[in-house]
Amino acid sequence: MKARVWIKLVLAVAVISMSGCEKKGATVKKQEAKEIRQMSANTESFGKTPDGKQVDLYTLTNNNGIRARITNFGGILVSLEVPDRDGNLADITLGFGKLDGYLGEHPYFGAIVGRYANRIGKAAFKLDNVEYKLAANNGENHLHGGIKGFDKKVWRLEDIGVKGEGAMVKMSYISEDGEEGYPGNLACSVIYTLTEDDKLQISYEAETDKKTVVNLTNHSYFNLAGQGSGDILGHELTLNADKYTVVDEGLIPTGENRNVEDTPMDFTTPMTIGSRIGQVEGGYDHNYVLNSGSTLALAAKVYEPTSGRIMEIHTDQPGVQFYTGNFLDGSITGKAGKVYQKHYGFCLETQHFPDSPNKPDFPSVVLQPGQKYATVTVYKFYTN
Ligand code: BGC
């Protein structure tokens, strides 16, 4: 009996000191990484569009080795390499390694979506009693800016370098009056900044010369265990939202904001994405009404237990579309030859509510000449 207790004790001490070693190892790795890694921002060619436009790939690296690759085609976040709890990097976004993949049909991997992200019911809206007709590219509804939205445009490089809060790249795009049916020339810019304290910040700005509607977001699909490594059902999600916008079968809000309490929609405390997904028809594809309104605050936190990676999303937007890659079906082969199956990535698209142009009770998405649209979303990374 006594001998057994002793053996148990010795084993316990061994396990504790081994885990201490592992932790030390990870710290050393992190320190080594710090010594050799420096903030940088570089440009290289990513190829050409079929009509001969040059497309570039920008690489932002920070002092901890986090690396974000962005292209001016669609303002797409092509990859995002982030360390796990042992300091090992993995690319945590789905997408393509080459421009070709983004030129074809794809479900908005990493893209800047606009002029209006998400759906507009019956592909039309009115401003001052003038009706604007948009492309019905999602059944009878309009989705993600239309046939050729901001995700398929070549943006202009405005600035790149290590300045301000970190390694940054600024791109701009002018969406002409009438493009995809929207009124007004809209001058937009997007700045990606990778900071020393492991934040990837996306700032959006826009100005118009005619009353219009704007709703910009980034449509990255995340898998914190590494892109293509499996489904995201084991990730633990917390959403700072007591309500979500109830939708009809075309995913257009009915106007009712329903309480999440006691339903599978409730992520106000950490829950694995997969724990109740079977009770949500089709999987999660819903806009959550953030408790913070339009104040910059923590909107979502995601923890992946095998890697220890944690991503926090802070935004000043009133909503976040939580989408669990329900339409991924294995028909797309992405980076490193990985095949993307159902639920292999999740999106948390910070934005205004769907169909806001037709919902006077929702926070307004109208932009007037002389006003400035300016919003920010921050993705913060650490491990546990
Ligand atoms: C939408 C989904 C859509 C996906 C890809 C998401 O923002 O909510 O319904 O399938 O984008 O287009």
Tab-separated table of C-alpha atoms and ligand atoms in Angstrom:
chain	number	residue	atom	x	y	z
A	1	MET	CA	0.000	0.000	0.000
A	2	LYS	CA	2.710	2.466	1.119
A	3	ALA	CA	4.917	1.571	-1.847
A	4	ARG	CA	2.039	2.351	-4.241
A	5	VAL	CA	1.534	5.780	-2.696
A	6	TRP	CA	5.255	6.463	-3.114
A	7	ILE	CA	5.252	5.424	-6.744
A	8	LYS	CA	2.258	7.706	-7.343
A	9	LEU	CA	4.051	10.596	-5.628
A	10	VAL	CA	7.257	10.102	-7.634
A	11	LEU	CA	5.242	9.933	-10.863
A	12	ALA	CA	3.322	13.077	-9.957
A	13	VAL	CA	6.578	14.983	-9.240
A	14	ALA	CA	8.042	13.751	-12.542
A	15	VAL	CA	4.968	14.904	-14.460
A	16	ILE	CA	4.987	18.311	-12.772
A	17	SER	CA	8.702	18.888	-13.438
A	18	MET	CA	8.349	17.647	-17.033
A	19	SER	CA	5.537	20.094	-17.708
A	20	GLY	CA	7.768	22.761	-16.136
A	21	CYS	CA	10.489	21.847	-18.663
A	22	GLU	CA	8.031	22.037	-21.512
A	23	LYS	CA	6.926	25.459	-20.361
A	24	LYS	CA	10.553	26.594	-20.046
A	25	GLY	CA	11.204	25.214	-23.533
A	26	ALA	CA	8.328	27.240	-24.893
A	27	THR	CA	9.602	30.413	-23.210
A	28	VAL	CA	13.103	29.866	-24.601
A	29	LYS	CA	11.604	29.292	-28.049
A	30	LYS	CA	9.625	32.511	-27.713
A	31	GLN	CA	12.749	34.421	-26.570
A	32	GLU	CA	14.837	33.052	-29.455
A	33	ALA	CA	12.046	34.027	-31.777
A	34	LYS	CA	12.062	37.547	-30.357
A	35	GLU	CA	15.774	37.934	-30.976
A	36	ILE	CA	15.663	37.004	-34.635
A	37	ARG	CA	12.297	38.437	-35.567
A	38	GLN	CA	11.683	42.071	-36.296
A	39	MET	CA	8.695	44.078	-37.349
A	40	SER	CA	8.581	44.267	-41.122
A	41	ALA	CA	6.299	45.008	-44.050
A	42	ASN	CA	7.223	43.713	-47.513
A	43	THR	CA	5.725	43.593	-50.983
A	44	GLU	CA	6.035	40.921	-53.666
A	45	SER	CA	4.137	40.071	-56.829
A	46	PHE	CA	1.076	37.805	-56.496
A	47	GLY	CA	0.425	37.641	-60.270
A	48	LYS	CA	-1.918	39.344	-62.702
A	49	THR	CA	-5.684	39.413	-63.222
A	50	PRO	CA	-7.004	38.047	-66.542
A	51	ASP	CA	-7.248	41.662	-67.791
A	52	GLY	CA	-3.567	42.243	-67.030
A	53	LYS	CA	-3.739	44.167	-63.740
A	54	GLN	CA	-0.762	43.667	-61.439
A	55	VAL	CA	-1.657	42.154	-58.062
A	56	ASP	CA	0.666	42.217	-55.065
A	57	LEU	CA	1.085	40.305	-51.852
A	58	TYR	CA	2.059	42.198	-48.704
A	59	THR	CA	3.623	40.466	-45.725
A	60	LEU	CA	3.368	42.049	-42.285
A	61	THR	CA	5.476	40.426	-39.577
A	62	ASN	CA	5.714	41.358	-35.931
A	63	ASN	CA	8.431	40.810	-33.326
A	64	ASN	CA	6.737	37.640	-32.013
A	65	GLY	CA	6.719	36.050	-35.456
A	66	ILE	CA	3.045	36.589	-36.245
A	67	ARG	CA	2.759	36.967	-39.971
A	68	ALA	CA	-0.189	38.294	-41.963
A	69	ARG	CA	-0.275	38.096	-45.746
A	70	ILE	CA	-2.638	40.410	-47.553
A	71	THR	CA	-3.287	40.982	-51.233
A	72	ASN	CA	-4.666	44.058	-52.939
A	73	PHE	CA	-6.971	41.744	-54.914
A	74	GLY	CA	-10.146	42.086	-52.847
A	75	GLY	CA	-8.081	43.340	-49.891
A	76	ILE	CA	-7.943	39.663	-48.968
A	77	LEU	CA	-6.223	38.370	-45.850
A	78	VAL	CA	-4.462	35.437	-47.536
A	79	SER	CA	-2.895	33.895	-44.451
A	80	LEU	CA	-2.367	34.577	-40.780
A	81	GLU	CA	0.329	32.638	-38.942
A	82	VAL	CA	-0.030	32.670	-35.176
A	83	PRO	CA	1.887	30.728	-32.470
A	84	ASP	CA	0.309	27.986	-30.369
A	85	ARG	CA	1.050	27.539	-26.652
A	86	ASP	CA	4.479	26.044	-27.495
A	87	GLY	CA	5.429	28.828	-29.873
A	88	ASN	CA	4.745	26.824	-33.050
A	89	LEU	CA	3.213	28.833	-35.859
A	90	ALA	CA	0.217	27.691	-37.884
A	91	ASP	CA	-1.780	29.436	-40.565
A	92	ILE	CA	-5.233	29.896	-39.040
A	93	THR	CA	-7.209	31.192	-42.031
A	94	LEU	CA	-8.681	29.284	-44.959
A	95	GLY	CA	-7.894	30.400	-48.497
A	96	PHE	CA	-5.583	29.895	-51.438
A	97	GLY	CA	-1.819	30.040	-51.810
A	98	LYS	CA	-2.071	31.507	-55.309
A	99	LEU	CA	-4.007	34.351	-56.901
A	100	ASP	CA	-5.782	31.905	-59.276
A	101	GLY	CA	-7.878	30.516	-56.426
A	102	TYR	CA	-9.207	33.963	-55.552
A	103	LEU	CA	-9.947	34.838	-59.189
A	104	GLY	CA	-12.495	32.013	-59.410
A	105	GLU	CA	-15.698	31.435	-57.459
A	106	HIS	CA	-15.074	31.081	-53.733
A	107	PRO	CA	-17.042	31.867	-50.577
A	108	TYR	CA	-15.302	35.186	-49.812
A	109	PHE	CA	-12.231	33.651	-48.101
A	110	GLY	CA	-10.451	36.456	-46.192
A	111	ALA	CA	-12.021	39.164	-48.356
A	112	ILE	CA	-13.026	42.732	-47.690
A	113	VAL	CA	-16.733	42.640	-48.456
A	114	GLY	CA	-18.665	45.679	-49.695
A	115	ARG	CA	-20.306	47.982	-50.590
A	116	TYR	CA	-22.837	46.233	-48.377
A	117	ALA	CA	-21.696	43.095	-46.558
A	118	ASN	CA	-24.427	40.504	-45.868
A	119	ARG	CA	-27.912	40.473	-47.368
A	120	ILE	CA	-30.301	43.090	-48.655
A	121	GLY	CA	-33.844	41.719	-48.970
A	122	LYS	CA	-35.390	41.460	-52.460
A	123	ALA	CA	-32.174	43.056	-53.776
A	124	ALA	CA	-33.504	46.612	-53.472
A	125	PHE	CA	-33.679	49.538	-51.087
A	126	LYS	CA	-34.976	53.105	-51.083
A	127	LEU	CA	-33.261	56.361	-50.153
A	128	ASP	CA	-35.401	59.521	-50.192
A	129	ASN	CA	-38.094	57.579	-52.061
A	130	VAL	CA	-35.767	56.610	-54.893
A	131	GLU	CA	-35.532	52.862	-55.353
A	132	TYR	CA	-32.119	51.343	-56.032
A	133	LYS	CA	-32.109	47.899	-57.647
A	134	LEU	CA	-29.233	45.550	-56.928
A	135	ALA	CA	-28.209	42.149	-58.303
A	136	ALA	CA	-30.217	39.248	-56.851
A	137	ASN	CA	-27.208	36.959	-56.392
A	138	ASN	CA	-28.581	34.939	-53.446
A	139	GLY	CA	-32.017	33.684	-54.416
A	140	GLU	CA	-34.174	36.804	-54.642
A	141	ASN	CA	-31.813	38.658	-52.303
A	142	HIS	CA	-28.566	40.586	-52.676
A	143	LEU	CA	-25.451	39.238	-50.927
A	144	HIS	CA	-22.035	40.739	-50.144
A	145	GLY	CA	-22.094	43.647	-52.590
A	146	GLY	CA	-23.284	41.854	-55.705
A	147	ILE	CA	-21.806	40.077	-58.705
A	148	LYS	CA	-18.473	41.889	-58.592
A	149	GLY	CA	-18.194	43.260	-55.083
A	150	PHE	CA	-15.178	44.815	-53.363
A	151	ASP	CA	-13.783	41.296	-52.840
A	152	LYS	CA	-13.095	41.008	-56.591
A	153	LYS	CA	-11.586	44.441	-57.199
A	154	VAL	CA	-7.933	45.363	-57.416
A	155	TRP	CA	-7.287	47.882	-54.638
A	156	ARG	CA	-4.616	50.567	-54.911
A	157	LEU	CA	-1.643	50.459	-52.585
A	158	GLU	CA	-1.541	53.729	-50.614
A	159	ASP	CA	1.096	53.034	-47.976
A	160	ILE	CA	3.126	50.200	-46.501
A	161	GLY	CA	5.768	50.109	-43.793
A	162	VAL	CA	6.508	49.913	-40.092
A	163	LYS	CA	4.909	53.028	-38.687
A	164	GLY	CA	2.379	54.160	-36.139
A	165	GLU	CA	1.271	51.152	-34.126
A	166	GLY	CA	3.105	48.486	-36.115
A	167	ALA	CA	3.585	46.951	-39.547
A	168	MET	CA	0.851	48.294	-41.778
A	169	VAL	CA	-0.543	48.347	-45.283
A	170	LYS	CA	-3.159	50.776	-46.556
A	171	MET	CA	-5.187	50.146	-49.701
A	172	SER	CA	-7.885	52.193	-51.373
A	173	TYR	CA	-10.708	51.578	-53.804
A	174	ILE	CA	-13.127	53.965	-55.508
A	175	SER	CA	-16.496	52.394	-56.160
A	176	GLU	CA	-18.176	54.423	-58.869
A	177	ASP	CA	-21.671	55.857	-58.775
A	178	GLY	CA	-24.024	53.110	-59.958
A	179	GLU	CA	-21.554	50.254	-59.490
A	180	GLU	CA	-23.579	47.138	-58.636
A	181	GLY	CA	-26.597	49.469	-58.431
A	182	TYR	CA	-25.452	51.573	-55.453
A	183	PRO	CA	-25.661	55.368	-55.606
A	184	GLY	CA	-22.684	57.711	-55.179
A	185	ASN	CA	-18.973	57.558	-55.825
A	186	LEU	CA	-17.611	55.926	-52.700
A	187	ALA	CA	-13.920	56.389	-51.861
A	188	CYS	CA	-12.894	53.619	-49.476
A	189	SER	CA	-9.722	52.665	-47.709
A	190	VAL	CA	-8.716	49.748	-45.564
A	191	ILE	CA	-5.690	49.624	-43.278
A	192	TYR	CA	-4.328	46.359	-41.892
A	193	THR	CA	-1.973	46.908	-38.932
A	194	LEU	CA	-0.088	44.166	-37.087
A	195	THR	CA	1.015	45.452	-33.690
A	196	GLU	CA	3.834	44.431	-31.341
A	197	ASP	CA	1.296	43.131	-28.856
A	198	ASP	CA	-0.149	40.577	-31.290
A	199	LYS	CA	-3.169	42.427	-32.560
A	200	LEU	CA	-4.250	42.501	-36.166
A	201	GLN	CA	-6.306	45.616	-36.617
A	202	ILE	CA	-8.474	46.368	-39.646
A	203	SER	CA	-9.628	49.963	-40.059
A	204	TYR	CA	-12.132	50.944	-42.708
A	205	GLU	CA	-12.915	54.424	-44.007
A	206	ALA	CA	-15.273	55.699	-46.687
A	207	GLU	CA	-16.658	58.943	-48.060
A	208	THR	CA	-19.353	59.514	-50.638
A	209	ASP	CA	-20.527	62.311	-52.934
A	210	LYS	CA	-24.174	61.162	-52.868
A	211	LYS	CA	-26.321	59.660	-50.122
A	212	THR	CA	-25.639	55.916	-50.055
A	213	VAL	CA	-25.437	52.852	-47.802
A	214	VAL	CA	-22.177	51.271	-46.566
A	215	ASN	CA	-21.362	48.158	-44.567
A	216	LEU	CA	-17.822	46.820	-44.825
A	217	THR	CA	-16.373	43.742	-43.184
A	218	ASN	CA	-13.652	41.145	-43.437
A	219	HIS	CA	-14.838	37.651	-44.320
A	220	SER	CA	-11.995	35.483	-42.947
A	221	TYR	CA	-12.684	31.833	-42.166
A	222	PHE	CA	-10.721	30.855	-39.065
A	223	ASN	CA	-9.582	27.533	-37.712
A	224	LEU	CA	-7.397	28.177	-34.672
A	225	ALA	CA	-5.973	24.632	-34.796
A	226	GLY	CA	-4.588	25.405	-38.255
A	227	GLN	CA	-6.325	25.763	-41.606
A	228	GLY	CA	-7.451	22.480	-43.144
A	229	SER	CA	-6.747	20.529	-39.955
A	230	GLY	CA	-10.365	19.514	-39.283
A	231	ASP	CA	-13.659	21.049	-38.256
A	232	ILE	CA	-14.094	23.908	-35.815
A	233	LEU	CA	-16.792	22.245	-33.694
A	234	GLY	CA	-14.449	21.839	-30.701
A	235	HIS	CA	-13.586	25.556	-30.542
A	236	GLU	CA	-15.049	27.331	-27.516
A	237	LEU	CA	-16.883	30.524	-28.356
A	238	THR	CA	-18.076	33.392	-26.201
A	239	LEU	CA	-20.190	36.150	-27.748
A	240	ASN	CA	-20.995	39.389	-25.982
A	241	ALA	CA	-24.558	39.314	-27.302
A	242	ASP	CA	-27.847	38.699	-25.497
A	243	LYS	CA	-29.838	38.891	-28.721
A	244	TYR	CA	-29.739	37.913	-32.368
A	245	THR	CA	-31.729	39.066	-35.370
A	246	VAL	CA	-34.359	36.443	-36.257
A	247	VAL	CA	-34.353	35.646	-39.982
A	248	ASP	CA	-36.733	34.162	-42.557
A	249	GLU	CA	-35.842	31.225	-44.817
A	250	GLY	CA	-33.854	33.559	-47.117
A	251	LEU	CA	-31.810	34.707	-44.072
A	252	ILE	CA	-33.397	38.173	-44.152
A	253	PRO	CA	-34.194	39.581	-40.673
A	254	THR	CA	-37.876	39.640	-39.789
A	255	GLY	CA	-37.262	42.693	-37.593
A	256	GLU	CA	-37.459	40.726	-34.332
A	257	ASN	CA	-34.377	40.715	-32.087
A	258	ARG	CA	-34.763	37.602	-29.945
A	259	ASN	CA	-33.183	36.752	-26.616
A	260	VAL	CA	-30.603	33.945	-26.808
A	261	GLU	CA	-31.253	32.752	-23.256
A	262	ASP	CA	-32.057	29.022	-22.946
A	263	THR	CA	-31.556	28.448	-26.671
A	264	PRO	CA	-28.718	26.909	-28.751
A	265	MET	CA	-27.954	30.486	-29.861
A	266	ASP	CA	-26.614	31.375	-26.414
A	267	PHE	CA	-22.839	31.944	-26.320
A	268	THR	CA	-22.859	34.481	-23.500
A	269	THR	CA	-20.772	31.944	-21.556
A	270	PRO	CA	-18.065	29.810	-23.283
A	271	MET	CA	-19.598	26.939	-25.275
A	272	THR	CA	-18.109	24.659	-27.889
A	273	ILE	CA	-19.443	25.551	-31.321
A	274	GLY	CA	-20.462	21.933	-31.890
A	275	SER	CA	-22.309	21.354	-28.628
A	276	ARG	CA	-25.721	22.483	-29.934
A	277	ILE	CA	-25.129	23.056	-33.646
A	278	GLY	CA	-27.357	20.056	-34.472
A	279	GLN	CA	-30.308	21.974	-33.023
A	280	VAL	CA	-29.746	24.926	-35.364
A	281	GLU	CA	-31.117	24.184	-38.815
A	282	GLY	CA	-28.331	24.382	-41.379
A	283	GLY	CA	-25.778	25.435	-38.743
A	284	TYR	CA	-25.035	28.901	-37.400
A	285	ASP	CA	-25.425	31.711	-39.941
A	286	HIS	CA	-26.845	34.466	-37.775
A	287	ASN	CA	-26.274	38.081	-36.922
A	288	TYR	CA	-25.779	38.686	-33.214
A	289	VAL	CA	-26.741	42.028	-31.692
A	290	LEU	CA	-23.706	43.066	-29.681
A	291	ASN	CA	-24.387	44.275	-26.129
A	292	SER	CA	-21.792	47.009	-26.665
A	293	GLY	CA	-23.837	48.735	-29.380
A	294	SER	CA	-21.487	50.808	-31.514
A	295	THR	CA	-18.785	51.255	-28.851
A	296	LEU	CA	-15.392	49.607	-29.368
A	297	ALA	CA	-15.528	46.577	-27.047
A	298	LEU	CA	-14.910	42.848	-26.854
A	299	ALA	CA	-17.429	41.164	-29.158
A	300	ALA	CA	-16.178	37.580	-29.284
A	301	LYS	CA	-13.569	35.280	-27.808
A	302	VAL	CA	-12.622	31.927	-29.300
A	303	TYR	CA	-10.435	29.310	-27.621
A	304	GLU	CA	-9.054	26.226	-29.337
A	305	PRO	CA	-8.094	23.703	-26.622
A	306	THR	CA	-5.566	21.510	-28.494
A	307	SER	CA	-3.319	24.400	-29.606
A	308	GLY	CA	-4.177	26.786	-26.770
A	309	ARG	CA	-4.737	29.592	-29.291
A	310	ILE	CA	-7.172	32.299	-28.288
A	311	MET	CA	-8.578	34.981	-30.547
A	312	GLU	CA	-10.460	37.966	-29.196
A	313	ILE	CA	-12.404	40.198	-31.539
A	314	HIS	CA	-13.026	43.797	-30.526
A	315	THR	CA	-15.178	46.007	-32.695
A	316	ASP	CA	-17.167	49.226	-32.824
A	317	GLN	CA	-19.757	47.621	-35.090
A	318	PRO	CA	-23.228	46.846	-33.683
A	319	GLY	CA	-23.395	43.273	-35.000
A	320	VAL	CA	-21.414	40.171	-35.832
A	321	GLN	CA	-22.444	37.493	-38.320
A	322	PHE	CA	-21.474	34.116	-36.880
A	323	TYR	CA	-21.199	31.651	-39.753
A	324	THR	CA	-19.924	28.095	-39.336
A	325	GLY	CA	-18.887	27.313	-42.921
A	326	ASN	CA	-22.132	25.404	-43.505
A	327	PHE	CA	-21.791	25.544	-47.272
A	328	LEU	CA	-18.210	24.211	-47.398
A	329	ASP	CA	-18.606	20.726	-48.863
A	330	GLY	CA	-15.175	19.413	-49.819
A	331	SER	CA	-15.347	20.870	-53.325
A	332	ILE	CA	-12.624	23.465	-52.625
A	333	THR	CA	-8.956	22.596	-52.270
A	334	GLY	CA	-7.146	25.416	-50.533
A	335	LYS	CA	-3.707	26.222	-49.175
A	336	ALA	CA	-1.210	23.360	-48.855
A	337	GLY	CA	-3.621	21.058	-50.741
A	338	LYS	CA	-6.115	21.027	-47.861
A	339	VAL	CA	-9.686	20.109	-48.751
A	340	TYR	CA	-12.267	22.254	-46.969
A	341	GLN	CA	-15.152	20.191	-45.634
A	342	LYS	CA	-18.307	21.388	-43.890
A	343	HIS	CA	-17.550	23.396	-40.705
A	344	TYR	CA	-13.783	23.511	-41.419
A	345	GLY	CA	-13.807	27.241	-40.664
A	346	PHE	CA	-15.910	29.803	-38.839
A	347	CYS	CA	-16.471	33.473	-39.658
A	348	LEU	CA	-17.205	36.269	-37.232
A	349	GLU	CA	-18.014	39.126	-39.565
A	350	THR	CA	-18.231	42.366	-37.605
A	351	GLN	CA	-20.806	44.558	-39.310
A	352	HIS	CA	-24.172	46.267	-39.318
A	353	PHE	CA	-27.258	44.076	-39.280
A	354	PRO	CA	-28.401	42.377	-42.501
A	355	ASP	CA	-30.998	44.259	-44.553
A	356	SER	CA	-30.517	47.465	-42.545
A	357	PRO	CA	-31.269	49.645	-45.607
A	358	ASN	CA	-34.859	48.278	-45.420
A	359	LYS	CA	-35.153	48.226	-41.623
A	360	PRO	CA	-35.629	51.746	-40.219
A	361	ASP	CA	-35.414	50.383	-36.651
A	362	PHE	CA	-31.911	48.953	-37.146
A	363	PRO	CA	-28.823	51.155	-36.599
A	364	SER	CA	-28.441	53.292	-39.726
A	365	VAL	CA	-26.070	52.371	-42.561
A	366	VAL	CA	-26.692	55.571	-44.496
A	367	LEU	CA	-23.674	57.667	-45.398
A	368	GLN	CA	-24.186	61.281	-46.453
A	369	PRO	CA	-21.778	63.488	-48.396
A	370	GLY	CA	-19.508	65.265	-45.916
A	371	GLN	CA	-19.759	62.430	-43.371
A	372	LYS	CA	-16.961	59.963	-42.780
A	373	TYR	CA	-17.567	56.244	-42.371
A	374	ALA	CA	-14.799	55.024	-40.030
A	375	THR	CA	-14.832	51.720	-38.187
A	376	VAL	CA	-12.319	49.369	-36.641
A	377	THR	CA	-12.096	45.699	-35.736
A	378	VAL	CA	-9.199	44.263	-33.741
A	379	TYR	CA	-8.229	40.575	-33.619
A	380	LYS	CA	-6.050	39.877	-30.586
A	381	PHE	CA	-4.066	36.656	-30.171
A	382	TYR	CA	-2.603	34.861	-27.165
A	383	THR	CA	-2.497	31.342	-25.772
A	384	ASN	CA	-3.519	29.415	-22.717
B	1	BGC	C1	-23.214	34.401	-45.094
B	1	BGC	C2	-23.469	32.997	-45.543
B	1	BGC	C3	-22.769	32.784	-46.852
B	1	BGC	C4	-21.302	33.067	-46.649
B	1	BGC	C5	-20.495	32.890	-47.895
B	1	BGC	C6	-21.760	34.588	-44.945
B	1	BGC	O1	-21.483	35.901	-44.575
B	1	BGC	O2	-23.909	34.704	-43.922
B	1	BGC	O3	-24.846	32.738	-45.674
B	1	BGC	O4	-22.951	31.494	-47.327
B	1	BGC	O5	-21.145	34.357	-46.177
B	1	BGC	O6	-21.032	33.567	-48.928
